[in-house]
Tab-separated table of C-alpha atoms in Angstrom:
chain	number	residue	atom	x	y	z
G	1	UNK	CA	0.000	0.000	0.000
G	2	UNK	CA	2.707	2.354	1.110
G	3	UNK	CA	4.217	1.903	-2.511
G	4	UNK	CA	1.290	2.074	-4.433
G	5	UNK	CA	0.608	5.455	-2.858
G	6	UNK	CA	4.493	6.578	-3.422
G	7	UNK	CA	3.901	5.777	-7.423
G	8	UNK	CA	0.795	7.697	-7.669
G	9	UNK	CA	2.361	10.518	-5.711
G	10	UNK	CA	4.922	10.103	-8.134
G	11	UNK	CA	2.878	9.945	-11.145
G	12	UNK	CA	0.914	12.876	-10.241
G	13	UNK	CA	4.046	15.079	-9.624
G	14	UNK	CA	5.224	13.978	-13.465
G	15	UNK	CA	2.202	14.612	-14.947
G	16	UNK	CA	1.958	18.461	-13.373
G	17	UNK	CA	5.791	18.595	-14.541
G	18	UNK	CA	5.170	17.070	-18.238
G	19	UNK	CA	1.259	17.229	-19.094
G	20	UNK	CA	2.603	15.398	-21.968
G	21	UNK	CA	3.269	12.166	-20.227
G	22	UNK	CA	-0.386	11.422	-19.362
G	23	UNK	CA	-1.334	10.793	-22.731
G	24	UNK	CA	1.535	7.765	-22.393
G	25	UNK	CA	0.419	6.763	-18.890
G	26	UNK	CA	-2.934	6.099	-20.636
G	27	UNK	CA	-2.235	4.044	-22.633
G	28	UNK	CA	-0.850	1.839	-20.681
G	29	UNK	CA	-3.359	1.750	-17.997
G	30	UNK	CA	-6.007	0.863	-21.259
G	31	UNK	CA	-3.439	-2.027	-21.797
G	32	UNK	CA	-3.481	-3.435	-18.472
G	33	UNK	CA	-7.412	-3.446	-18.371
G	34	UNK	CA	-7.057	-5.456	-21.726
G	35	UNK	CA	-4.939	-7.924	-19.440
G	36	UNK	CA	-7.354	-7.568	-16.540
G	37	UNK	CA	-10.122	-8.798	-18.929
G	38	UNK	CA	-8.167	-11.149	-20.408
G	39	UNK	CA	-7.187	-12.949	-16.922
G	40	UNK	CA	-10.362	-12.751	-16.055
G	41	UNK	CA	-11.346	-14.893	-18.875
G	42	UNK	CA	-8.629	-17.456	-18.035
G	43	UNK	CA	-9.416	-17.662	-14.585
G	44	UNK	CA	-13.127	-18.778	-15.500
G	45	UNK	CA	-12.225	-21.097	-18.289
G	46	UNK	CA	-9.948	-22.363	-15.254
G	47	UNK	CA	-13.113	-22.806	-12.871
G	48	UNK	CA	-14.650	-24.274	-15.757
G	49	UNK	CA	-12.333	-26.975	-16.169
G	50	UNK	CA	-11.708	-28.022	-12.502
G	51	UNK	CA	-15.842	-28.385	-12.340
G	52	UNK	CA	-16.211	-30.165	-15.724
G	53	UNK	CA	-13.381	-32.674	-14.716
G	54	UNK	CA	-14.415	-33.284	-11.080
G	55	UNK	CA	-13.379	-35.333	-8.913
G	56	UNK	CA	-10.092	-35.980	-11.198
G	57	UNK	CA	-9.008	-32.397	-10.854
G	58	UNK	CA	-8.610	-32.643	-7.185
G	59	UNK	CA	-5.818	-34.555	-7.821
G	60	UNK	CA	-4.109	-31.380	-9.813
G	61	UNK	CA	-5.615	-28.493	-7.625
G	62	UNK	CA	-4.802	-29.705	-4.427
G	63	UNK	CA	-1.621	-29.316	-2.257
G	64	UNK	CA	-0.327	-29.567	0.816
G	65	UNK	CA	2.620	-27.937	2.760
G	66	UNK	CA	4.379	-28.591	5.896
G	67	UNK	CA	4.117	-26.509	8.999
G	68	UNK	CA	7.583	-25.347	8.368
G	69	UNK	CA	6.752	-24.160	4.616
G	70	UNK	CA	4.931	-21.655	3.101
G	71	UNK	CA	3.443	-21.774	-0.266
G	72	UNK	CA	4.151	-18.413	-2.583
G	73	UNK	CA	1.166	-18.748	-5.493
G	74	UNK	CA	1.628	-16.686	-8.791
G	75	UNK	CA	-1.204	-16.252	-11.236
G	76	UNK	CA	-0.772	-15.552	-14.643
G	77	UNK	CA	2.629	-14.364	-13.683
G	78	UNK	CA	1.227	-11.815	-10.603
G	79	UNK	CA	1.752	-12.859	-6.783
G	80	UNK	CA	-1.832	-13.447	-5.430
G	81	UNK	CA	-2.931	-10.855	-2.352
G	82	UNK	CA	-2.963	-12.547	1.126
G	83	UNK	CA	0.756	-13.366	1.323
G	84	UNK	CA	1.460	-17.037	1.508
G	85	UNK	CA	-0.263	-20.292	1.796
G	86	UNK	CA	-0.035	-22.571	4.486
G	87	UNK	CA	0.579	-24.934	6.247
G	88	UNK	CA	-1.932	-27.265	5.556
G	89	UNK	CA	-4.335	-27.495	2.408
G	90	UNK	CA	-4.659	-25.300	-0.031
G	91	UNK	CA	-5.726	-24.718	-3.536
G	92	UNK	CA	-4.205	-24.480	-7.096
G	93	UNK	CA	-5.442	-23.562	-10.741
G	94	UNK	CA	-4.877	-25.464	-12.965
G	95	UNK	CA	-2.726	-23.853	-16.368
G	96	UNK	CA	-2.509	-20.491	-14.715
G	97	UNK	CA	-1.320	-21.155	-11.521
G	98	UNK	CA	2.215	-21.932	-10.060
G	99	UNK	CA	3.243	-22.014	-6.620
G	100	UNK	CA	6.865	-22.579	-4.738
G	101	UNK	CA	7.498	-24.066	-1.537
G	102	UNK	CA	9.924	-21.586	1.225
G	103	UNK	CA	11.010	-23.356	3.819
G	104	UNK	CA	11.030	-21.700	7.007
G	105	UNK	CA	13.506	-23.347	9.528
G	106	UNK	CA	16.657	-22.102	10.308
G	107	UNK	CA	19.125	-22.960	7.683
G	108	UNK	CA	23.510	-23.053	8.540
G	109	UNK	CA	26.315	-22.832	5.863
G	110	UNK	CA	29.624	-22.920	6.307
G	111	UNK	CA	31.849	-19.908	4.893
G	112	UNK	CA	34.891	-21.665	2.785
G	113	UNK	CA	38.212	-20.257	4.606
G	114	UNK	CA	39.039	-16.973	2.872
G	115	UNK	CA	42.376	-15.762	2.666
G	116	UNK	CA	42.275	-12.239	4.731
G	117	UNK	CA	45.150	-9.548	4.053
G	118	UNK	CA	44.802	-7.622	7.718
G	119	UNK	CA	45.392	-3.871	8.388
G	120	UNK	CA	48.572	-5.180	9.780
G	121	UNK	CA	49.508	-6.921	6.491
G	122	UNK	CA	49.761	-9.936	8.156
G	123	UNK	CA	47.897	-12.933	5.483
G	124	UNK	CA	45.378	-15.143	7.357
G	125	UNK	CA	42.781	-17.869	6.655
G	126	UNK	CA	39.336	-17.689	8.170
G	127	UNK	CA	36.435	-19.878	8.009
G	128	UNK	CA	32.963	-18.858	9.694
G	129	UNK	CA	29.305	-20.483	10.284
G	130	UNK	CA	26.041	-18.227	9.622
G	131	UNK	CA	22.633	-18.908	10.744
G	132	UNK	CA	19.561	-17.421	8.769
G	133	UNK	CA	16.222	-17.886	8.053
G	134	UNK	CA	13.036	-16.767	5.539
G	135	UNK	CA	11.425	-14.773	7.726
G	136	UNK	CA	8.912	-13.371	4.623
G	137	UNK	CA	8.093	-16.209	1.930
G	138	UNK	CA	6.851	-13.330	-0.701
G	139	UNK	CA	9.766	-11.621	-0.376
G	140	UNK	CA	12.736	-13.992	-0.737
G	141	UNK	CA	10.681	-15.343	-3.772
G	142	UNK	CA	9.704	-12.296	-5.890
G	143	UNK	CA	13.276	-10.049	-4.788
G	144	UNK	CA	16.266	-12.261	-5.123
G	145	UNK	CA	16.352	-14.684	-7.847
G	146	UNK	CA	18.671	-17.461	-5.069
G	147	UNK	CA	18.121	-16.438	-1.598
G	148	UNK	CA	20.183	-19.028	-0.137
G	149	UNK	CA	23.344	-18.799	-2.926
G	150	UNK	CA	23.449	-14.792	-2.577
G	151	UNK	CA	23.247	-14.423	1.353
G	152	UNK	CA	26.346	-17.590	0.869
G	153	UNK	CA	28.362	-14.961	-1.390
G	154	UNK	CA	27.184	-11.763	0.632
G	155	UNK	CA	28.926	-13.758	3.929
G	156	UNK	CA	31.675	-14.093	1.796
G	157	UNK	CA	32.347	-10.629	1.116
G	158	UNK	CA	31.396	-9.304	4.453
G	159	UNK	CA	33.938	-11.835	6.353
G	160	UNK	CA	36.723	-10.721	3.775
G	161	UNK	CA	35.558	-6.912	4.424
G	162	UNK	CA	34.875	-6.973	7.826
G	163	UNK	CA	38.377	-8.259	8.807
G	164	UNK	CA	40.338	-6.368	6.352
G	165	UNK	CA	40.073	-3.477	9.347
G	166	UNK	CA	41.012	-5.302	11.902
G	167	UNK	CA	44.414	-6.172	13.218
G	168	UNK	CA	45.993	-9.684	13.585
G	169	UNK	CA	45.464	-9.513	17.657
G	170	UNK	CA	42.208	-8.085	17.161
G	171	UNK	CA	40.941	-11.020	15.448
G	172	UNK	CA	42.637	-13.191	17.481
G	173	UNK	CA	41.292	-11.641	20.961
G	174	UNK	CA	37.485	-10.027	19.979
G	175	UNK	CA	35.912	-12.714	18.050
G	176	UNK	CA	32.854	-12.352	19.321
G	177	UNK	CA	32.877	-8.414	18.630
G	178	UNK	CA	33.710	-9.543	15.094
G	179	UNK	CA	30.473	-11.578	14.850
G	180	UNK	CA	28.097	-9.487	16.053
G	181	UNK	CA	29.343	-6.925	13.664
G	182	UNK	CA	29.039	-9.343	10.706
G	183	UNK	CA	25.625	-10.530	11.775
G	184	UNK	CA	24.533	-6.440	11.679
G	185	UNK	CA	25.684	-6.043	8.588
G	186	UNK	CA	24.167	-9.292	6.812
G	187	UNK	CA	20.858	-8.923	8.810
G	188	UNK	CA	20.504	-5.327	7.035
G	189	UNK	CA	21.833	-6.133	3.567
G	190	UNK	CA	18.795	-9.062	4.030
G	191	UNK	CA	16.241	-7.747	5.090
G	192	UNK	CA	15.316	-6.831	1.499
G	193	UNK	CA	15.276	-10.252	0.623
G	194	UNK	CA	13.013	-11.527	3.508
G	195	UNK	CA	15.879	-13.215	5.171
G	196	UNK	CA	16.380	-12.855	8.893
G	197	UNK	CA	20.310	-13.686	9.974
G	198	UNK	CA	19.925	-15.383	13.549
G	199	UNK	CA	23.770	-15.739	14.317
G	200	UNK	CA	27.376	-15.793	12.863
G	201	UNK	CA	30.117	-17.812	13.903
G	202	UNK	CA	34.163	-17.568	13.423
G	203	UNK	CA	35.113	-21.230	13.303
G	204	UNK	CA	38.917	-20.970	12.833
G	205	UNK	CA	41.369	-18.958	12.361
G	206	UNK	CA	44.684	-19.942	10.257
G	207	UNK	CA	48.038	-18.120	10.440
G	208	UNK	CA	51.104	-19.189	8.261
G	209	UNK	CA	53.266	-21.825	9.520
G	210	UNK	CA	56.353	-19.539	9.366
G	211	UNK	CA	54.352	-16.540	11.457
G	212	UNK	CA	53.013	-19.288	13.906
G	213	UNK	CA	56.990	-19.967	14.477
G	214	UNK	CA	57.945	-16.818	14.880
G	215	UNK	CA	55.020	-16.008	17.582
G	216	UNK	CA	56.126	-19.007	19.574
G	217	UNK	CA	59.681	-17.666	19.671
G	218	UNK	CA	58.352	-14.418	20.748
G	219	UNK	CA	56.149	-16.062	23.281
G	220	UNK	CA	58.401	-18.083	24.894
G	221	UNK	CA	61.703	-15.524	24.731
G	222	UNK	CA	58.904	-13.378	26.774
G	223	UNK	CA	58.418	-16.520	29.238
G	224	UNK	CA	61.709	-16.958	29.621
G	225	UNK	CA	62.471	-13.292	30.379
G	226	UNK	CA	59.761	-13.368	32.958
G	227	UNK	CA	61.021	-16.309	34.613
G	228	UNK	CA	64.318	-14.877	34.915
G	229	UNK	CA	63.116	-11.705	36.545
G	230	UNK	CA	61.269	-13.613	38.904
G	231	UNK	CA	64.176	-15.695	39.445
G	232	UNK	CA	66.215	-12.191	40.256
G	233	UNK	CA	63.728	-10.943	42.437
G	234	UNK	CA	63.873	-14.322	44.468
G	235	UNK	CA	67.306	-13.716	45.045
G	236	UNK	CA	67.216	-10.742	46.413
G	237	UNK	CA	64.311	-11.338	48.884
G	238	UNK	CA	66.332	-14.875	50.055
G	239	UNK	CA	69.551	-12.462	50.281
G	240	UNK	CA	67.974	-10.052	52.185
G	241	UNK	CA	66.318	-12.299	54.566
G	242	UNK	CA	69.699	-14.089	54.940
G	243	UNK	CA	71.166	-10.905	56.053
G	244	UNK	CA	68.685	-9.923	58.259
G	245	UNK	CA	69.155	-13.459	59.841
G	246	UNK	CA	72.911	-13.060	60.103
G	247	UNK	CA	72.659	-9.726	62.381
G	248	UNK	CA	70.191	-11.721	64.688
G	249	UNK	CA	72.361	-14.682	64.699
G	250	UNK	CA	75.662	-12.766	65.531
G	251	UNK	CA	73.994	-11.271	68.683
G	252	UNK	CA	73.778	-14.375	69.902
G	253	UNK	CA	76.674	-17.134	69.881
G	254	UNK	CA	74.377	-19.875	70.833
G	255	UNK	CA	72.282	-19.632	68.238
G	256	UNK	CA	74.535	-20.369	65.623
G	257	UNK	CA	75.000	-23.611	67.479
G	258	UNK	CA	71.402	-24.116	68.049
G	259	UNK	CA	71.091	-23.781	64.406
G	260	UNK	CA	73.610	-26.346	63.574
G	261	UNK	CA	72.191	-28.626	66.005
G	262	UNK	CA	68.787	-28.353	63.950
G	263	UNK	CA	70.521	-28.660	60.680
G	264	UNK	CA	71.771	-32.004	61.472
G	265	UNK	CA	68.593	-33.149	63.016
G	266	UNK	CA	67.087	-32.468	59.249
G	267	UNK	CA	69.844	-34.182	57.997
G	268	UNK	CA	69.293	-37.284	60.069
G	269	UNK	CA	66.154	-37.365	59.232
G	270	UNK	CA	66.382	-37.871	55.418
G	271	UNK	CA	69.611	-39.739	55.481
G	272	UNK	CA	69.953	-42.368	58.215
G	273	UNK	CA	72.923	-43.858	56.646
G	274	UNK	CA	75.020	-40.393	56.972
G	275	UNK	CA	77.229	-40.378	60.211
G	276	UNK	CA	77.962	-36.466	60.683
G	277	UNK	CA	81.117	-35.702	63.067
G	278	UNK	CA	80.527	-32.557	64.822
G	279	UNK	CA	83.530	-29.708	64.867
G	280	UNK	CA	83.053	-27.049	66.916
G	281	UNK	CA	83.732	-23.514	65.379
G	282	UNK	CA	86.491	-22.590	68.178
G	283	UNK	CA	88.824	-24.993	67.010
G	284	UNK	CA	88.712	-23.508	63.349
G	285	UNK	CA	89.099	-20.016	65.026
G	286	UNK	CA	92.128	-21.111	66.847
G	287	UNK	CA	94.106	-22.472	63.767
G	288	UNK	CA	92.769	-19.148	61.863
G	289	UNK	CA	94.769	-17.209	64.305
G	290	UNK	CA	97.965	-18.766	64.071
């Protein structure tokens, strides 16, 4: 209706523009009354037939759909009013009369991996999964000539698009951003066709063997460098506390034996076997001095 009313808006600001164009517009509204008359003739010689050849024309006139289709009828070329048929029973001309079946469930396709050039420059493969469904039977039918191959090669080109302006980490790290996006994008480049894009899915992502090599490297230098500093910063805790033990210890000359003592209780602990021959520390501080 909305359309209708936009053409003769249209028509009406043409014809105060160029009174000459009416005489054209005319014309060819006397030719599609010829038509009008003339499908109305068909259409009775159709009634005709299905009565003279009943019950046998049952057979022809009658289909059935499932409750996930939807019937799309054309007559004489024209898409009947009432949108589309279905489910259930419903009823076909015969000669002037041809329907097609839309199936309404959700439908999945895999995206073949496409080879990405990044914003870094960096050459990746990427395979995805996309989710869609008819959501308007007239529409998919009388717009796009393939609904299912064109929203296949629309993906296509939106996955290759969509992460040509992204960076390799990006890609690697916001997946999910990267979806949504896509599924925007195809859900409004659809809607046209009466197709309603439920989800989209990055499978995999592929980087060259050699670049795969070369992040390892980096990863693990950056492990190693990590464990290192850690290593360092042990150190200097365990040196620190050692000191700090040393000053307590050298207030007190019994506790360096008390500590000895303890040592070799640890030591007979683990190692039975071990005999351990205590020296005491004067004696070594009495050769020392001479």
């Amino acid at each position: 209706m909305q359309t209708s009313s936009k053409l003769n808006s249209g028509l009406d600001q043409q014809f105060t523009r160029h009174p000459e164009t009416r005489q054209s517009v005319s014309q060819a509204s006397d030719s599609e009354e010829g038509a009008g008359i003339c499908s109305s003739l068909l259409t009775a010689g159709s009634y005709l037939m299905v009565i003279l050849f009943f019950p046998f024309s049952l057979f022809i006139c009658i289909k059935v759909v499932q409750e996930y289709e939807r019937a799309v009828i054309f007559r004489l070329g024209r898409l009947l009013s009432g949108g589309a048929k279905g489910p259930g029973i419903f009823f076909v001309l015969p000669c002037i009369e041809d329907y097609t079946k839309v199936d309404l469930r959700t439908v999945t396709f895999d995206i073949p991996p496409q080879e990405v050039l990044t914003r870094d420059s960096v050459t990746v493969s990427v395979d995805a999964v996309v989710y869609y469904r008819i959501n308007n039977p007239c529409v998919s039918v009388a717009n796009v000539a393939n609904a299912a191959h064109s929203t296949q090669l629309l993906a296509q080109t939106t996955l290759r698009n969509t992460l040509g302006t992204k960076h390799l980490h990006e890609i690697l790290s916001d997946r999910d951003q990267i979806s949504e996006s896509m599924q925007s994008i195809l859900d409004d480049a659809t809607e046209r066709w009466g197709i309603k894009v439920e989800r989209v899915e990055i499978k995999d992502v592929r980087l060259p063997i050699q670049l795969q090599r070369a992040m390892a490297a980096e990863a693990e230098a950056a492990r190693e460098a990590r464990a290192k500093v850690i290593a360092a910063e042990g150190e200097q805790k365990a040196s620190l506390a050692l000191k700090e033990a040393s000053l307590i210890i050298s207030e007190s000359p019994a506790a360096l034996q008390l500590r000895y003592l303890q040592t070799l209780s640890t030591i007979s602990a683990e190692k039975n076997s071990t005999i351990i021959f205590p020296l005491p520390i004067e004696m070594l501080q009495t050769f020392v001095r001479k």
